[in-house]
Amino acid sequence: QVQLVESGGGLVQTGGSLRLSCAASGRTLSRQAMGWFRQAPGKAREFVAAINLSGGSTGYADSVKGRFTISRDNAKNTMYLQMNSLKPDDTAVYYCAARAATYSTSPALYPYWGQGTQVTVSS
């Protein structure tokens, strides 16, 4: 089992920045590929970014490329999402997820999830 806890969400103005963290416990994080997903009210959960076990390979949704950066520190069992140039469309609950394989853009393939952290971007 892997337990995940997100933090770092909040209210920010358009153009601002936030850094989300995802702290893991249980199985060693270094054995898990990790991802960030988000869900806005009335919408399906969507892929944001993902990173492989070593951190050497990453993937991003087109909507966040060039603005968001995913990273991980396996020694600290923590993953991060640096979000810059935030827009109102980025408003959502952000979830981190883990799976014991290569990373995927499909939320259905991740067995472990955090409880989510709210990000609100005001216009």
PDB file of N, CA, C and O in Angstrom, residues 30-85:
ATOM      1  N   SER A  30      10.278   5.441  -4.560  1.00  0.00           N
ATOM      2  CA  SER A  30      11.164   5.269  -5.713  1.00  0.00           C
ATOM      3  C   SER A  30      10.729   4.106  -6.593  1.00  0.00           C
ATOM      4  O   SER A  30      11.201   3.973  -7.717  1.00  0.00           O
ATOM      5  N   ARG A  31       9.835   3.254  -6.109  1.00  0.00           N
ATOM      6  CA  ARG A  31       9.341   2.136  -6.907  1.00  0.00           C
ATOM      7  C   ARG A  31       8.031   2.467  -7.619  1.00  0.00           C
ATOM      8  O   ARG A  31       7.427   1.597  -8.244  1.00  0.00           O
ATOM      9  N   GLN A  32       7.590   3.700  -7.502  1.00  0.00           N
ATOM     10  CA  GLN A  32       6.315   4.112  -8.060  1.00  0.00           C
ATOM     11  C   GLN A  32       6.482   5.207  -9.101  1.00  0.00           C
ATOM     12  O   GLN A  32       7.200   6.187  -8.871  1.00  0.00           O
ATOM     13  N   ALA A  33       5.818   5.059 -10.235  1.00  0.00           N
ATOM     14  CA  ALA A  33       5.640   6.190 -11.123  1.00  0.00           C
ATOM     15  C   ALA A  33       4.544   7.057 -10.525  1.00  0.00           C
ATOM     16  O   ALA A  33       3.636   6.553  -9.856  1.00  0.00           O
ATOM     17  N   MET A  34       4.636   8.360 -10.750  1.00  0.00           N
ATOM     18  CA  MET A  34       3.720   9.280 -10.088  1.00  0.00           C
ATOM     19  C   MET A  34       3.049  10.195 -11.098  1.00  0.00           C
ATOM     20  O   MET A  34       3.617  10.503 -12.148  1.00  0.00           O
ATOM     21  N   GLY A  35       1.868  10.666 -10.730  1.00  0.00           N
ATOM     22  CA  GLY A  35       1.175  11.590 -11.610  1.00  0.00           C
ATOM     23  C   GLY A  35       0.371  12.610 -10.834  1.00  0.00           C
ATOM     24  O   GLY A  35       0.019  12.393  -9.666  1.00  0.00           O
ATOM     25  N   TRP A  36       0.111  13.726 -11.492  1.00  0.00           N
ATOM     26  CA  TRP A  36      -0.817  14.738 -10.984  1.00  0.00           C
ATOM     27  C   TRP A  36      -2.025  14.778 -11.920  1.00  0.00           C
ATOM     28  O   TRP A  36      -1.867  14.786 -13.154  1.00  0.00           O
ATOM     29  N   PHE A  37      -3.198  14.808 -11.327  1.00  0.00           N
ATOM     30  CA  PHE A  37      -4.450  14.925 -12.052  1.00  0.00           C
ATOM     31  C   PHE A  37      -5.258  16.043 -11.405  1.00  0.00           C
ATOM     32  O   PHE A  37      -4.974  16.462 -10.280  1.00  0.00           O
ATOM     33  N   ARG A  38      -6.259  16.523 -12.112  1.00  0.00           N
ATOM     34  CA  ARG A  38      -7.117  17.560 -11.532  1.00  0.00           C
ATOM     35  C   ARG A  38      -8.556  17.337 -11.968  1.00  0.00           C
ATOM     36  O   ARG A  38      -8.826  16.720 -13.016  1.00  0.00           O
ATOM     37  N   GLN A  39      -9.460  17.842 -11.150  1.00  0.00           N
ATOM     38  CA  GLN A  39     -10.881  17.702 -11.439  1.00  0.00           C
ATOM     39  C   GLN A  39     -11.594  18.986 -11.051  1.00  0.00           C
ATOM     40  O   GLN A  39     -11.594  19.376  -9.888  1.00  0.00           O
ATOM     41  N   ALA A  40     -12.189  19.614 -12.054  1.00  0.00           N
ATOM     42  CA  ALA A  40     -12.995  20.807 -11.837  1.00  0.00           C
ATOM     43  C   ALA A  40     -14.446  20.397 -11.634  1.00  0.00           C
ATOM     44  O   ALA A  40     -14.850  19.314 -12.065  1.00  0.00           O
ATOM     45  N   PRO A  41     -15.255  21.237 -11.001  1.00  0.00           N
ATOM     46  CA  PRO A  41     -16.660  20.894 -10.760  1.00  0.00           C
ATOM     47  C   PRO A  41     -17.388  20.553 -12.056  1.00  0.00           C
ATOM     48  O   PRO A  41     -17.303  21.291 -13.043  1.00  0.00           O
ATOM     49  N   GLY A  42     -18.074  19.420 -12.058  1.00  0.00           N
ATOM     50  CA  GLY A  42     -18.850  19.009 -13.219  1.00  0.00           C
ATOM     51  C   GLY A  42     -18.047  18.424 -14.354  1.00  0.00           C
ATOM     52  O   GLY A  42     -18.597  18.121 -15.417  1.00  0.00           O
ATOM     53  N   LYS A  43     -16.744  18.267 -14.151  1.00  0.00           N
ATOM     54  CA  LYS A  43     -15.882  17.736 -15.208  1.00  0.00           C
ATOM     55  C   LYS A  43     -15.211  16.450 -14.759  1.00  0.00           C
ATOM     56  O   LYS A  43     -15.102  16.170 -13.568  1.00  0.00           O
ATOM     57  N   ALA A  44     -14.747  15.677 -15.737  1.00  0.00           N
ATOM     58  CA  ALA A  44     -14.028  14.446 -15.430  1.00  0.00           C
ATOM     59  C   ALA A  44     -12.619  14.765 -14.926  1.00  0.00           C
ATOM     60  O   ALA A  44     -12.068  15.829 -15.207  1.00  0.00           O
ATOM     61  N   ARG A  45     -12.070  13.832 -14.210  1.00  0.00           N
ATOM     62  CA  ARG A  45     -10.684  13.975 -13.754  1.00  0.00           C
ATOM     63  C   ARG A  45      -9.768  13.909 -14.968  1.00  0.00           C
ATOM     64  O   ARG A  45      -9.909  13.023 -15.806  1.00  0.00           O
ATOM     65  N   GLU A  46      -8.810  14.833 -15.047  1.00  0.00           N
ATOM     66  CA  GLU A  46      -7.943  14.886 -16.211  1.00  0.00           C
ATOM     67  C   GLU A  46      -6.473  14.870 -15.831  1.00  0.00           C
ATOM     68  O   GLU A  46      -6.080  15.318 -14.757  1.00  0.00           O
ATOM     69  N   PHE A  47      -5.680  14.351 -16.739  1.00  0.00           N
ATOM     70  CA  PHE A  47      -4.238  14.265 -16.562  1.00  0.00           C
ATOM     71  C   PHE A  47      -3.619  15.655 -16.607  1.00  0.00           C
ATOM     72  O   PHE A  47      -3.997  16.497 -17.429  1.00  0.00           O
ATOM     73  N   VAL A  48      -2.645  15.871 -15.724  1.00  0.00           N
ATOM     74  CA  VAL A  48      -1.901  17.123 -15.706  1.00  0.00           C
ATOM     75  C   VAL A  48      -0.425  16.864 -16.039  1.00  0.00           C
ATOM     76  O   VAL A  48       0.121  17.452 -16.967  1.00  0.00           O
ATOM     77  N   ALA A  49       0.224  15.998 -15.266  1.00  0.00           N
ATOM     78  CA  ALA A  49       1.647  15.729 -15.461  1.00  0.00           C
ATOM     79  C   ALA A  49       1.987  14.402 -14.807  1.00  0.00           C
ATOM     80  O   ALA A  49       1.280  13.944 -13.902  1.00  0.00           O
ATOM     81  N   ALA A  50       3.080  13.796 -15.260  1.00  0.00           N
ATOM     82  CA  ALA A  50       3.516  12.531 -14.684  1.00  0.00           C
ATOM     83  C   ALA A  50       5.027  12.415 -14.780  1.00  0.00           C
ATOM     84  O   ALA A  50       5.669  13.086 -15.606  1.00  0.00           O
ATOM     85  N   ILE A  51       5.572  11.528 -13.939  1.00  0.00           N
ATOM     86  CA  ILE A  51       7.018  11.378 -13.865  1.00  0.00           C
ATOM     87  C   ILE A  51       7.343   9.926 -13.589  1.00  0.00           C
ATOM     88  O   ILE A  51       6.634   9.244 -12.845  1.00  0.00           O
ATOM     89  N   ASN A  52       8.428   9.425 -14.198  1.00  0.00           N
ATOM     90  CA  ASN A  52       8.760   8.019 -14.016  1.00  0.00           C
ATOM     91  C   ASN A  52       9.500   7.802 -12.694  1.00  0.00           C
ATOM     92  O   ASN A  52       9.706   8.728 -11.915  1.00  0.00           O
ATOM     93  N   LEU A  53       9.886   6.550 -12.442  1.00  0.00           N
ATOM     94  CA  LEU A  53      10.443   6.174 -11.147  1.00  0.00           C
ATOM     95  C   LEU A  53      11.676   6.996 -10.780  1.00  0.00           C
ATOM     96  O   LEU A  53      11.817   7.447  -9.644  1.00  0.00           O
ATOM     97  N   SER A  54      12.548   7.205 -11.747  1.00  0.00           N
ATOM     98  CA  SER A  54      13.813   7.895 -11.450  1.00  0.00           C
ATOM     99  C   SER A  54      13.712   9.409 -11.568  1.00  0.00           C
ATOM    100  O   SER A  54      14.596  10.129 -11.119  1.00  0.00           O
ATOM    101  N   GLY A  55      12.649   9.867 -12.204  1.00  0.00           N
ATOM    102  CA  GLY A  55      12.510  11.298 -12.458  1.00  0.00           C
ATOM    103  C   GLY A  55      13.109  11.726 -13.775  1.00  0.00           C
ATOM    104  O   GLY A  55      13.076  12.903 -14.128  1.00  0.00           O
ATOM    105  N   GLY A  56      13.643  10.778 -14.535  1.00  0.00           N
ATOM    106  CA  GLY A  56      14.297  11.117 -15.785  1.00  0.00           C
ATOM    107  C   GLY A  56      13.365  11.315 -16.960  1.00  0.00           C
ATOM    108  O   GLY A  56      13.788  11.795 -18.011  1.00  0.00           O
ATOM    109  N   SER A  57      12.124  10.920 -16.807  1.00  0.00           N
ATOM    110  CA  SER A  57      11.154  11.070 -17.889  1.00  0.00           C
ATOM    111  C   SER A  57       9.881  11.687 -17.332  1.00  0.00           C
ATOM    112  O   SER A  57       9.385  11.257 -16.301  1.00  0.00           O
ATOM    113  N   THR A  58       9.379  12.703 -18.025  1.00  0.00           N
ATOM    114  CA  THR A  58       8.168  13.382 -17.583  1.00  0.00           C
ATOM    115  C   THR A  58       7.220  13.581 -18.765  1.00  0.00           C
ATOM    116  O   THR A  58       7.635  13.534 -19.933  1.00  0.00           O
ATOM    117  N   GLY A  59       5.952  13.801 -18.444  1.00  0.00           N
ATOM    118  CA  GLY A  59       4.957  14.084 -19.466  1.00  0.00           C
ATOM    119  C   GLY A  59       3.984  15.133 -18.952  1.00  0.00           C
ATOM    120  O   GLY A  59       3.740  15.205 -17.739  1.00  0.00           O
ATOM    121  N   TYR A  60       3.451  15.930 -19.868  1.00  0.00           N
ATOM    122  CA  TYR A  60       2.546  17.011 -19.489  1.00  0.00           C
ATOM    123  C   TYR A  60       1.350  17.076 -20.425  1.00  0.00           C
ATOM    124  O   TYR A  60       1.454  16.778 -21.620  1.00  0.00           O
ATOM    125  N   ALA A  61       0.229  17.511 -19.876  1.00  0.00           N
ATOM    126  CA  ALA A  61      -0.913  17.845 -20.715  1.00  0.00           C
ATOM    127  C   ALA A  61      -0.564  19.088 -21.519  1.00  0.00           C
ATOM    128  O   ALA A  61       0.182  19.961 -21.049  1.00  0.00           O
ATOM    129  N   ASP A  62      -1.099  19.187 -22.720  1.00  0.00           N
ATOM    130  CA  ASP A  62      -0.809  20.350 -23.571  1.00  0.00           C
ATOM    131  C   ASP A  62      -1.195  21.658 -22.884  1.00  0.00           C
ATOM    132  O   ASP A  62      -0.540  22.684 -23.069  1.00  0.00           O
ATOM    133  N   SER A  63      -2.244  21.613 -22.078  1.00  0.00           N
ATOM    134  CA  SER A  63      -2.760  22.828 -21.451  1.00  0.00           C
ATOM    135  C   SER A  63      -1.819  23.403 -20.395  1.00  0.00           C
ATOM    136  O   SER A  63      -1.970  24.574 -20.008  1.00  0.00           O
ATOM    137  N   VAL A  64      -0.850  22.607 -19.920  1.00  0.00           N
ATOM    138  CA  VAL A  64       0.040  23.100 -18.864  1.00  0.00           C
ATOM    139  C   VAL A  64       1.505  23.127 -19.290  1.00  0.00           C
ATOM    140  O   VAL A  64       2.358  23.589 -18.532  1.00  0.00           O
ATOM    141  N   LYS A  65       1.802  22.638 -20.477  1.00  0.00           N
ATOM    142  CA  LYS A  65       3.190  22.631 -20.943  1.00  0.00           C
ATOM    143  C   LYS A  65       3.773  24.036 -20.944  1.00  0.00           C
ATOM    144  O   LYS A  65       3.141  24.989 -21.379  1.00  0.00           O
ATOM    145  N   GLY A  66       4.998  24.134 -20.425  1.00  0.00           N
ATOM    146  CA  GLY A  66       5.668  25.429 -20.360  1.00  0.00           C
ATOM    147  C   GLY A  66       5.307  26.245 -19.136  1.00  0.00           C
ATOM    148  O   GLY A  66       5.955  27.255 -18.854  1.00  0.00           O
ATOM    149  N   ARG A  67       4.279  25.822 -18.395  1.00  0.00           N
ATOM    150  CA  ARG A  67       3.866  26.550 -17.194  1.00  0.00           C
ATOM    151  C   ARG A  67       4.063  25.723 -15.923  1.00  0.00           C
ATOM    152  O   ARG A  67       4.369  26.276 -14.869  1.00  0.00           O
ATOM    153  N   PHE A  68       3.850  24.430 -16.017  1.00  0.00           N
ATOM    154  CA  PHE A  68       3.947  23.532 -14.862  1.00  0.00           C
ATOM    155  C   PHE A  68       5.202  22.673 -14.985  1.00  0.00           C
ATOM    156  O   PHE A  68       5.588  22.276 -16.096  1.00  0.00           O
ATOM    157  N   THR A  69       5.796  22.351 -13.834  1.00  0.00           N
ATOM    158  CA  THR A  69       6.952  21.461 -13.800  1.00  0.00           C
ATOM    159  C   THR A  69       6.768  20.431 -12.702  1.00  0.00           C
ATOM    160  O   THR A  69       6.548  20.783 -11.541  1.00  0.00           O
ATOM    161  N   ILE A  70       6.864  19.166 -13.089  1.00  0.00           N
ATOM    162  CA  ILE A  70       6.761  18.078 -12.123  1.00  0.00           C
ATOM    163  C   ILE A  70       8.167  17.615 -11.747  1.00  0.00           C
ATOM    164  O   ILE A  70       9.079  17.603 -12.589  1.00  0.00           O
ATOM    165  N   SER A  71       8.340  17.260 -10.486  1.00  0.00           N
ATOM    166  CA  SER A  71       9.639  16.761 -10.038  1.00  0.00           C
ATOM    167  C   SER A  71       9.414  15.841  -8.840  1.00  0.00           C
ATOM    168  O   SER A  71       8.304  15.772  -8.305  1.00  0.00           O
ATOM    169  N   ARG A  72      10.448  15.136  -8.446  1.00  0.00           N
ATOM    170  CA  ARG A  72      10.321  14.244  -7.300  1.00  0.00           C
ATOM    171  C   ARG A  72      11.647  14.171  -6.571  1.00  0.00           C
ATOM    172  O   ARG A  72      12.717  14.333  -7.171  1.00  0.00           O
ATOM    173  N   ASP A  73      11.566  13.910  -5.278  1.00  0.00           N
ATOM    174  CA  ASP A  73      12.743  13.697  -4.440  1.00  0.00           C
ATOM    175  C   ASP A  73      12.517  12.374  -3.728  1.00  0.00           C
ATOM    176  O   ASP A  73      11.821  12.311  -2.709  1.00  0.00           O
ATOM    177  N   ASN A  74      13.078  11.312  -4.277  1.00  0.00           N
ATOM    178  CA  ASN A  74      12.832   9.975  -3.717  1.00  0.00           C
ATOM    179  C   ASN A  74      13.401   9.832  -2.309  1.00  0.00           C
ATOM    180  O   ASN A  74      12.876   9.064  -1.502  1.00  0.00           O
ATOM    181  N   ALA A  75      14.449  10.563  -1.997  1.00  0.00           N
ATOM    182  CA  ALA A  75      15.024  10.504  -0.652  1.00  0.00           C
ATOM    183  C   ALA A  75      14.040  11.042   0.383  1.00  0.00           C
ATOM    184  O   ALA A  75      14.049  10.622   1.542  1.00  0.00           O
ATOM    185  N   LYS A  76      13.201  11.980  -0.042  1.00  0.00           N
ATOM    186  CA  LYS A  76      12.197  12.570   0.848  1.00  0.00           C
ATOM    187  C   LYS A  76      10.816  11.968   0.636  1.00  0.00           C
ATOM    188  O   LYS A  76       9.851  12.398   1.267  1.00  0.00           O
ATOM    189  N   ASN A  77      10.714  11.000  -0.268  1.00  0.00           N
ATOM    190  CA  ASN A  77       9.413  10.385  -0.585  1.00  0.00           C
ATOM    191  C   ASN A  77       8.371  11.433  -0.941  1.00  0.00           C
ATOM    192  O   ASN A  77       7.217  11.369  -0.497  1.00  0.00           O
ATOM    193  N   THR A  78       8.773  12.400  -1.744  1.00  0.00           N
ATOM    194  CA  THR A  78       7.890  13.516  -2.065  1.00  0.00           C
ATOM    195  C   THR A  78       7.956  13.860  -3.546  1.00  0.00           C
ATOM    196  O   THR A  78       9.021  13.805  -4.160  1.00  0.00           O
ATOM    197  N   MET A  79       6.801  14.196  -4.083  1.00  0.00           N
ATOM    198  CA  MET A  79       6.691  14.666  -5.460  1.00  0.00           C
ATOM    199  C   MET A  79       6.170  16.105  -5.426  1.00  0.00           C
ATOM    200  O   MET A  79       5.436  16.474  -4.500  1.00  0.00           O
ATOM    201  N   TYR A  80       6.513  16.875  -6.441  1.00  0.00           N
ATOM    202  CA  TYR A  80       6.118  18.283  -6.473  1.00  0.00           C
ATOM    203  C   TYR A  80       5.492  18.640  -7.817  1.00  0.00           C
ATOM    204  O   TYR A  80       5.741  18.000  -8.835  1.00  0.00           O
ATOM    205  N   LEU A  81       4.704  19.699  -7.794  1.00  0.00           N
ATOM    206  CA  LEU A  81       4.199  20.301  -9.023  1.00  0.00           C
ATOM    207  C   LEU A  81       4.328  21.814  -8.873  1.00  0.00           C
ATOM    208  O   LEU A  81       3.582  22.422  -8.106  1.00  0.00           O
ATOM    209  N   GLN A  82       5.287  22.386  -9.586  1.00  0.00           N
ATOM    210  CA  GLN A  82       5.452  23.837  -9.599  1.00  0.00           C
ATOM    211  C   GLN A  82       4.544  24.391 -10.684  1.00  0.00           C
ATOM    212  O   GLN A  82       4.678  24.009 -11.862  1.00  0.00           O
ATOM    213  N   MET A  83       3.644  25.266 -10.299  1.00  0.00           N
ATOM    214  CA  MET A  83       2.661  25.820 -11.226  1.00  0.00           C
ATOM    215  C   MET A  83       2.880  27.323 -11.345  1.00  0.00           C
ATOM    216  O   MET A  83       2.733  28.047 -10.359  1.00  0.00           O
ATOM    217  N   ASN A  84       3.237  27.756 -12.536  1.00  0.00           N
ATOM    218  CA  ASN A  84       3.466  29.176 -12.803  1.00  0.00           C
ATOM    219  C   ASN A  84       2.452  29.686 -13.825  1.00  0.00           C
ATOM    220  O   ASN A  84       1.795  28.900 -14.512  1.00  0.00           O
ATOM    221  N   SER A  85       2.339  30.997 -13.916  1.00  0.00           N
ATOM    222  CA  SER A  85       1.430  31.638 -14.883  1.00  0.00           C
ATOM    223  C   SER A  85       0.033  31.030 -14.807  1.00  0.00           C
ATOM    224  O   SER A  85      -0.560  30.664 -15.825  1.00  0.00           O
TER     225      SER A  85
END
